Short mmCIF file of C-alpha atoms and ligand atoms in Angstrom, two decimals:
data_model
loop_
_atom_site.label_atom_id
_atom_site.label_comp_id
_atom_site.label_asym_id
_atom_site.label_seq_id
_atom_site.Cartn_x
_atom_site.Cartn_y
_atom_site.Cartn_z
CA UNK A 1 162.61 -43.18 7.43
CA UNK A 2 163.18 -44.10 4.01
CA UNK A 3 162.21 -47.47 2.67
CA UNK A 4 163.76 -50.93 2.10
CA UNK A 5 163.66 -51.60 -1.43
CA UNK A 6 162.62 -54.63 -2.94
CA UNK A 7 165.09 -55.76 -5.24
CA UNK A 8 163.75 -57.73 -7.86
CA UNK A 9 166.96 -57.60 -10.59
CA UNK A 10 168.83 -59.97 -7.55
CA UNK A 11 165.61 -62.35 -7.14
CA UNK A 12 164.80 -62.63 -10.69
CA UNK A 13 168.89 -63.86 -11.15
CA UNK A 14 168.24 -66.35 -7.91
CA UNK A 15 165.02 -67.76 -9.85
CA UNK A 16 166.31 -67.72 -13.52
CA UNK A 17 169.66 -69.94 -11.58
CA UNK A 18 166.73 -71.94 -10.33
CA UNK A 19 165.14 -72.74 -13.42
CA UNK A 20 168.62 -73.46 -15.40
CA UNK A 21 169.18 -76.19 -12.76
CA UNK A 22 165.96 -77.86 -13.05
CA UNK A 23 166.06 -77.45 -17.33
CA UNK A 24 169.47 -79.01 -16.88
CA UNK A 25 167.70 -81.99 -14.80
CA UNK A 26 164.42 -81.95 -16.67
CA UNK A 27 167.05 -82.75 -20.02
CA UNK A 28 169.43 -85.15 -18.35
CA UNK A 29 166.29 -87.16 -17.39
CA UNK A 30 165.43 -87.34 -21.17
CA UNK A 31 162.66 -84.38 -21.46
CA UNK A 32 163.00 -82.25 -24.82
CA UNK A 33 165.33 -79.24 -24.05
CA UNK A 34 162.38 -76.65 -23.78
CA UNK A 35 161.93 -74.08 -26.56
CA UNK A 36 160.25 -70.78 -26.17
CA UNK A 37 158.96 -69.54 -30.01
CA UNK A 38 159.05 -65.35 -29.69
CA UNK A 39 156.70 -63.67 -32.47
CA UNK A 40 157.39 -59.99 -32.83
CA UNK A 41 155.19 -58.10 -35.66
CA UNK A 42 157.15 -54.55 -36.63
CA UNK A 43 159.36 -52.16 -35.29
CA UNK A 44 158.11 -50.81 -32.21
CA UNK A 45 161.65 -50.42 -30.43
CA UNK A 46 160.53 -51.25 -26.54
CA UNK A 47 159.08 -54.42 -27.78
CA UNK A 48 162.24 -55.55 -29.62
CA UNK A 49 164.42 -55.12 -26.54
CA UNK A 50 161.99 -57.13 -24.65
CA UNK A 51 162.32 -59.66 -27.15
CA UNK A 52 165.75 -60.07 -27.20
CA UNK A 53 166.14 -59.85 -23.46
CA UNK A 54 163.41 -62.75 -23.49
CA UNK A 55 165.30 -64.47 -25.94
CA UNK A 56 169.02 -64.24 -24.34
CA UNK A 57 167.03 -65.17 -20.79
CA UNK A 58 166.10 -68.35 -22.35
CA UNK A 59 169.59 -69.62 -23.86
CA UNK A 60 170.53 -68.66 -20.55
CA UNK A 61 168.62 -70.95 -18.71
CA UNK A 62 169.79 -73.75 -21.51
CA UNK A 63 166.35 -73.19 -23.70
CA UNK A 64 165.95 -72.75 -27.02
CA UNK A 65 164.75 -69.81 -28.34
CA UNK A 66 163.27 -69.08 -31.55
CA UNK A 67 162.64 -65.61 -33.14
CA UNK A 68 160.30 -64.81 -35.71
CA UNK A 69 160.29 -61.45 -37.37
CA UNK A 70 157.41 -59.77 -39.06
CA UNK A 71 156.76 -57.14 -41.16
CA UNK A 72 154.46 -53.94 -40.02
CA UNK A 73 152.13 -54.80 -42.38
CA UNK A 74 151.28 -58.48 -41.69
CA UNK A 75 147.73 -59.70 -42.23
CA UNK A 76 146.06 -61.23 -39.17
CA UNK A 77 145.28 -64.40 -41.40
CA UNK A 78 149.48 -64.52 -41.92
CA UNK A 79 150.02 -64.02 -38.01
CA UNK A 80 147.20 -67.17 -37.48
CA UNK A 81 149.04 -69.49 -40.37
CA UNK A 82 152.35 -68.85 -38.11
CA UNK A 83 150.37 -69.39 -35.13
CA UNK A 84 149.00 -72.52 -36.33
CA UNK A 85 152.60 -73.94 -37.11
CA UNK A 86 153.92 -72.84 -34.04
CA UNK A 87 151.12 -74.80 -32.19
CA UNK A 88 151.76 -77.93 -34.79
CA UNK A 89 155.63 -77.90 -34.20
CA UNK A 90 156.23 -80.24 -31.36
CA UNK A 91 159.99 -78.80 -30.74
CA UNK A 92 158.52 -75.97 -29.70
CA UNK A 93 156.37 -75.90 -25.70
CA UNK A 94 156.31 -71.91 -25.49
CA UNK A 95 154.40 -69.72 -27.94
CA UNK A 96 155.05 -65.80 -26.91
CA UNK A 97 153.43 -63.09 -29.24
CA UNK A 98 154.79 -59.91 -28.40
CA UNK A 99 151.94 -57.04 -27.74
CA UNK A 100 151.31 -54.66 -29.14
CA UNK A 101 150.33 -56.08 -32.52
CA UNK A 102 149.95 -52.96 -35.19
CA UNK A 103 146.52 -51.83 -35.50
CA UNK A 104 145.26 -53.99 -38.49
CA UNK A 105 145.75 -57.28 -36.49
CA UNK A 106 142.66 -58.97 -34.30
CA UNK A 107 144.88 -59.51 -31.51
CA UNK A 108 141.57 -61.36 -30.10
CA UNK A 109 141.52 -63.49 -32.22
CA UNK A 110 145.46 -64.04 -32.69
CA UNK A 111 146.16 -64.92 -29.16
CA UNK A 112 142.88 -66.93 -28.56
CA UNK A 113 144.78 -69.39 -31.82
CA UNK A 114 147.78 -70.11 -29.14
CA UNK A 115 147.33 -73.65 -28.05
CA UNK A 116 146.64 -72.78 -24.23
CA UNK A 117 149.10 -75.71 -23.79
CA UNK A 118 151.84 -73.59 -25.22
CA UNK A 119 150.34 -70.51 -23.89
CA UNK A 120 153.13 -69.81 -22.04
CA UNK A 121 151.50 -65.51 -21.02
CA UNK A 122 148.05 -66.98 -19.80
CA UNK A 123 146.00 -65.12 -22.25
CA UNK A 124 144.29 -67.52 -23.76
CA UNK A 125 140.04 -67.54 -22.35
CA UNK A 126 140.78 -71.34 -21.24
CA UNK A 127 143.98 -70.67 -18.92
CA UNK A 128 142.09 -66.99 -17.78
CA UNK A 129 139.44 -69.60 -16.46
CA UNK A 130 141.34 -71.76 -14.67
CA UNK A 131 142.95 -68.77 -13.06
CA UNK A 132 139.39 -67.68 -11.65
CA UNK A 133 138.74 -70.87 -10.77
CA UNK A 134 141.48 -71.37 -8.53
CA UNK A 135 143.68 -74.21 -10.48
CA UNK A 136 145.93 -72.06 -12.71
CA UNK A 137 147.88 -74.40 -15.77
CA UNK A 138 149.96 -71.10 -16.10
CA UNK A 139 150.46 -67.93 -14.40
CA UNK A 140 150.78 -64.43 -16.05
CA UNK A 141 154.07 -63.77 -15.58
CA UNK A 142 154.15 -59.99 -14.52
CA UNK A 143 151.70 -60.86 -12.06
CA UNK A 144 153.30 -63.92 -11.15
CA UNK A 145 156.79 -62.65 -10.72
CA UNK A 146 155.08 -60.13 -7.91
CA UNK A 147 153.76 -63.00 -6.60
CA UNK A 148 157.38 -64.53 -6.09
CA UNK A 149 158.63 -61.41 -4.77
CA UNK A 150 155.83 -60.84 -2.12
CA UNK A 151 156.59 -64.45 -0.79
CA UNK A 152 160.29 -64.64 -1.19
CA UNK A 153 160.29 -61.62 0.87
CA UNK A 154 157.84 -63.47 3.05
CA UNK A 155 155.89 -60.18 3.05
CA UNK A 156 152.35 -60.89 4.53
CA UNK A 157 149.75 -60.93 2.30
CA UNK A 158 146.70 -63.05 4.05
CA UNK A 159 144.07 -60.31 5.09
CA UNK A 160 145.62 -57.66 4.04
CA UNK A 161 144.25 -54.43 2.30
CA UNK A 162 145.59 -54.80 -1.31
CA UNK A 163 144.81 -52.08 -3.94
CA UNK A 164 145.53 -52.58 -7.39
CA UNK A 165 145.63 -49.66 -9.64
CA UNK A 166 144.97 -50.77 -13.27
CA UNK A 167 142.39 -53.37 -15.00
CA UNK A 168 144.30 -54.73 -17.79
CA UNK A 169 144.29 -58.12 -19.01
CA UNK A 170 147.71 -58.37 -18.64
CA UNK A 171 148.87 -57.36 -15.32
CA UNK A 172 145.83 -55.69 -13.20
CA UNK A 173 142.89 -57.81 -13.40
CA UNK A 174 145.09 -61.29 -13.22
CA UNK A 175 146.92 -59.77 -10.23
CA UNK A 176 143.79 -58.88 -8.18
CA UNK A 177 142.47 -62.54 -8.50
CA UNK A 178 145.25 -64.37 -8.42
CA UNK A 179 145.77 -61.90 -4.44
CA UNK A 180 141.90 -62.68 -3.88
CA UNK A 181 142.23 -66.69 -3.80
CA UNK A 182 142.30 -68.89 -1.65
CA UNK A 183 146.10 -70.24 -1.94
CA UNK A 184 149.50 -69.80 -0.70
CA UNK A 185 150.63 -66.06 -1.08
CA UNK A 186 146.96 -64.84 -1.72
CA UNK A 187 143.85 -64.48 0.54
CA UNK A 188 144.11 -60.83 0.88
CA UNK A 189 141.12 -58.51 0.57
CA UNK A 190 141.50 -57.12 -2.89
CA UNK A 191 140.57 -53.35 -4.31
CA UNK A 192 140.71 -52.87 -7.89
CA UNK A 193 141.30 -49.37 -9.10
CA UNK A 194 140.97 -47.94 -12.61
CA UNK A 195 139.78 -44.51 -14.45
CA UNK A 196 136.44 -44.42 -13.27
CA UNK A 197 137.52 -44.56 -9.64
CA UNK A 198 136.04 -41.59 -6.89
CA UNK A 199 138.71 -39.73 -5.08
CA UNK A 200 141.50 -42.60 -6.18
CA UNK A 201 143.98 -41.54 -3.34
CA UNK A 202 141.23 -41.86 -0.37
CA UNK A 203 141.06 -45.46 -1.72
CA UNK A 204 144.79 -46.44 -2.23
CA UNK A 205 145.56 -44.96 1.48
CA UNK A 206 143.84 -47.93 2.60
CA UNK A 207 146.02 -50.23 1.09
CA UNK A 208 148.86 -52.58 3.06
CA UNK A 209 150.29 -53.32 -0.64
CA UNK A 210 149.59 -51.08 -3.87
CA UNK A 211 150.09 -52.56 -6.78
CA UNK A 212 150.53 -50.47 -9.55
CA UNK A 213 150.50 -50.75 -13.38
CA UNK A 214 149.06 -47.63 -14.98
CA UNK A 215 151.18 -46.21 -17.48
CA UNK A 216 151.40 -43.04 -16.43
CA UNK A 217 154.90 -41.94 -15.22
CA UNK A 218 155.42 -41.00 -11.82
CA UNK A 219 151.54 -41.06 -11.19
CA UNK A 220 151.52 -42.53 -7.62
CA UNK A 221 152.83 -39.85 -5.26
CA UNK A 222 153.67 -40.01 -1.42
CA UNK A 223 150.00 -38.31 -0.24
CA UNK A 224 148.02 -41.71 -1.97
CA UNK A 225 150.39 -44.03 -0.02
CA UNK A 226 149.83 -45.19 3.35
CA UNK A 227 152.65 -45.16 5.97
CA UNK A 228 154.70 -48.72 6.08
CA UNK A 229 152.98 -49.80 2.89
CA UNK A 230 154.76 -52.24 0.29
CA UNK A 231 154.59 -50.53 -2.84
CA UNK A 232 154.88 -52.41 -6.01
CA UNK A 233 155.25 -50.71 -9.17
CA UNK A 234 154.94 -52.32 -12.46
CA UNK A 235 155.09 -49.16 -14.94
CA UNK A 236 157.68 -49.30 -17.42
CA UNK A 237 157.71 -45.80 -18.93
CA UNK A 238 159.98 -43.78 -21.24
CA UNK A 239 160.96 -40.43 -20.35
CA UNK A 240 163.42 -37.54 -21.22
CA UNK A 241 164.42 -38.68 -17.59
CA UNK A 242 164.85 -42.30 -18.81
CA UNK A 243 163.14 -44.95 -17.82
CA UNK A 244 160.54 -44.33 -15.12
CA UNK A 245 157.68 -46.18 -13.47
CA UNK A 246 154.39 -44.94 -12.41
CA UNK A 247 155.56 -44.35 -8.86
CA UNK A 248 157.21 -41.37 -8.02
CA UNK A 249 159.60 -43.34 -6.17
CA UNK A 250 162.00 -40.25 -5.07
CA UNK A 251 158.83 -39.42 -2.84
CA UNK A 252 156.89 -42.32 -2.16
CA UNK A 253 159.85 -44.28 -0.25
CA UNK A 254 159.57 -41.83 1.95
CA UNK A 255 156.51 -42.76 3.02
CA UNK A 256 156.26 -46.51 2.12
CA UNK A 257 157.58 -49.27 3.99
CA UNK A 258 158.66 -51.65 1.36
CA UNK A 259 158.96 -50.22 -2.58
CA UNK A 260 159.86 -51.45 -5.58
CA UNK A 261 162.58 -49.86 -7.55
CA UNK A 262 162.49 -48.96 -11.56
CA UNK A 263 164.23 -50.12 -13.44
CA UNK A 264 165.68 -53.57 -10.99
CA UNK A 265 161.96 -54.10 -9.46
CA UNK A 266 159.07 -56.24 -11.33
CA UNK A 267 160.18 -56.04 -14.70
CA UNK A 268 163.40 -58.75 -14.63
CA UNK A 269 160.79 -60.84 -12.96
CA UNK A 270 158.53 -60.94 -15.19
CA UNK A 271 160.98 -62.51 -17.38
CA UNK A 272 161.85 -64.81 -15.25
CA UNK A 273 158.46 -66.18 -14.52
CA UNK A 274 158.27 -66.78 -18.35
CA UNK A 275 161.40 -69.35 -18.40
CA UNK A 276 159.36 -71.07 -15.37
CA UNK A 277 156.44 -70.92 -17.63
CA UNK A 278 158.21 -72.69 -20.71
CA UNK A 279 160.14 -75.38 -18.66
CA UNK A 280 156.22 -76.16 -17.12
CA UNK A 281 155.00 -76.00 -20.53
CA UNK A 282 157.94 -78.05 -21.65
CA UNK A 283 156.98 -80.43 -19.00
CA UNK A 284 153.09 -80.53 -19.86
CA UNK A 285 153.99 -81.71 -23.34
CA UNK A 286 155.89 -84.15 -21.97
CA UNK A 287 153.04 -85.77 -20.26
CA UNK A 288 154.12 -84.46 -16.67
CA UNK A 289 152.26 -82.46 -14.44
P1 NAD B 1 147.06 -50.62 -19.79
O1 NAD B 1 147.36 -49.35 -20.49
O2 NAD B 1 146.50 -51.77 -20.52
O3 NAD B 1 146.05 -50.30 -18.59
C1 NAD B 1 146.20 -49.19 -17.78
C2 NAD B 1 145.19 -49.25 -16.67
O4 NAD B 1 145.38 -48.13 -15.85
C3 NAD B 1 143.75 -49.23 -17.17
O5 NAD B 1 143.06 -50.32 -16.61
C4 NAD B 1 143.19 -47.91 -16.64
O6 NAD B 1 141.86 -48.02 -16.16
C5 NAD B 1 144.13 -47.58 -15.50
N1 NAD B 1 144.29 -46.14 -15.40
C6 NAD B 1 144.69 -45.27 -16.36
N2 NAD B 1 144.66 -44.01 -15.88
C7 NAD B 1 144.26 -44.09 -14.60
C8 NAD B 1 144.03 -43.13 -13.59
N3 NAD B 1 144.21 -41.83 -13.81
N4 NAD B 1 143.62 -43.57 -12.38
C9 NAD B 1 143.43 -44.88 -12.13
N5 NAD B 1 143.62 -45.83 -13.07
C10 NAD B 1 144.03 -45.45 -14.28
O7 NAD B 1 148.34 -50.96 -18.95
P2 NAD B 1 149.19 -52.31 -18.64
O8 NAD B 1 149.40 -53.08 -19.87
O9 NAD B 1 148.63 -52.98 -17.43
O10 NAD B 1 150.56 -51.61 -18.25
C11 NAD B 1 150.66 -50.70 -17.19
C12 NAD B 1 152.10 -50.29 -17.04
O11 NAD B 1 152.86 -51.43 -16.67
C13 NAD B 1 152.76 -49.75 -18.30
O12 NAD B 1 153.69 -48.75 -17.94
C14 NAD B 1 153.47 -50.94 -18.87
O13 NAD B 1 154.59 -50.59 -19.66
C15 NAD B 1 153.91 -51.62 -17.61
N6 NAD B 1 154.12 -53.07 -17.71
C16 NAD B 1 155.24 -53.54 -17.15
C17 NAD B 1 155.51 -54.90 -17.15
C18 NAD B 1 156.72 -55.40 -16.48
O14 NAD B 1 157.19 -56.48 -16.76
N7 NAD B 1 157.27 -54.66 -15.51
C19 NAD B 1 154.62 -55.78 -17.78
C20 NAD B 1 153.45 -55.26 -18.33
C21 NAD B 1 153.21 -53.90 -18.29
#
């Protein structure tokens, strides 16, 4: 029996209608109408559609957006004066540097300049911490849009076997602790996956959820799946075939129980989990909690 898929393109538009109502009460009650600064450094064509769809999510919504352009060849000092005016600039709550930065930039050092106030992705060391600790200020949003999608599907998550495939900063190592605490949506029992990792589809059979953001397209494939398991699949990848994730989803629902589609699945959420994350941020300045 083929899977139900988990439509994430429909839930992001329920959340984003969400967020425009409580921006439009947040204002009416006198709070700053929140404003999301976007910081894209070159040309590399994926990230300037992300941009722009970030940007167009947020007017939207009734944000503000702000887009700054920079050349290929900016300086990491250049990108840290910016920074540092973003973060002085109290019209703006959000502060959103697009990655990748072009090889001559210390992103390390760029996104560690982000007040974590206005740190609207969770990178910065301080908001990483409170994420381990258990009392998040903001949550990444790729991770945190699966998050929304595992509950609003009210898909069980509490002692279940979750495998996540991938350790990045951005979406694999967040999403395993954020599934590992102890909090509403979370408590499962939590396998992280990455390169290194013996006889990878032994482990991800196991797994009542797989999470997976590799990279690699079509890399997951029905034999690594376990029957009735939700599949979530975060790759974004560009192929002769057009865009593809790192689930070879033809084959896997097959086998799954739940799946995520691409495109329609995790990425549109993750967008939407950034307006939440400026109208909080928005908030935050504002002296709320
Ligand atoms: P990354 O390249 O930073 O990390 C990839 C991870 O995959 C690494 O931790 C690595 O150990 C692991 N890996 C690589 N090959 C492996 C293998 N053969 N077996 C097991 N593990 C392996 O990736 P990322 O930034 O987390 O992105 C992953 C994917 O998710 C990409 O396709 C990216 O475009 C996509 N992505 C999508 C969204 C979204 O909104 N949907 C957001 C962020 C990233």
């Amino acid at each position: 029996m083929s899977a139900t898929v988990l439509d994430g393109k429909s839930l992001a538009q329920e959340i984003r209608a969400e967020i425009a109502d409580q921006v439009a009460e947040f204002t009416r009650k006198g709070g700053a109408v929140p404003c999301l600064a976007a910081v894209l450094v070159g040309e590399d064509p994926g990230s300037q559609v992300y941009v722009r769809n970030k940007e167009k999510a947020c007017k939207k919504a009734g944000m503000r957006s702000l887009l700054h352009l920079l050349p290929t060849e900016t300086t990491t000092g250049e990108l840290l004066d910016l920074v540092a005016r973003l973060n002085a600039d109290r019209s703006v709550h959000g502060i959103l540097v697009q990655l990748p930065l072009p090889r001559q930039i210390d992103e390390t050092r760029v996104l560690d300049a982000v007040d974590p106030l206005k740190d609207v992705d969770a990178f910065h060391p301080e908001n990483v911490g409170r994420i381990v600790q258990g009392r998040p200020r903001y949550l990444p949003c790729t991770p945190h849009g699966i998050r929304e999608l595992l509950l609003r599907n009210r898909i069980p998550v509490a002692g279940q076997n979750v495998t996540v495939i991938g350790r990045s900063d951005i979406v694999g190592k967040p999403m395993a602790i954020m599934l590992m605490q102890r909090s509403e949506g979370a408590n499962a029992t939590v396998t992280v996956c990455h390169s290194r990792t013996k006889d990878l589809p032994a482990v991800t059979r196991q797994a009542d959820i797989l999470v997976v953001a590799i990279g690699k397209p079509k890399f997951v494939t029905a034999g690594m799946v376990k029957p009735g398991a939700v599949v979530i699949d975060v790759g974004i990848n560009r192929t002769n075939q057009g865009l593809v994730g790192d689930v070879d989803f033809e084959s896997v629902k097959e086998v799954a129980g739940q799946i995520t589609p691409v495109p329609g699945g995790v990425g549109p959420l993750t967008i939407a989990m950034l307006l939440h994350n400026t109208l909080a941020a928005a908030r935050l300045q504002a002296g709320g909690a």
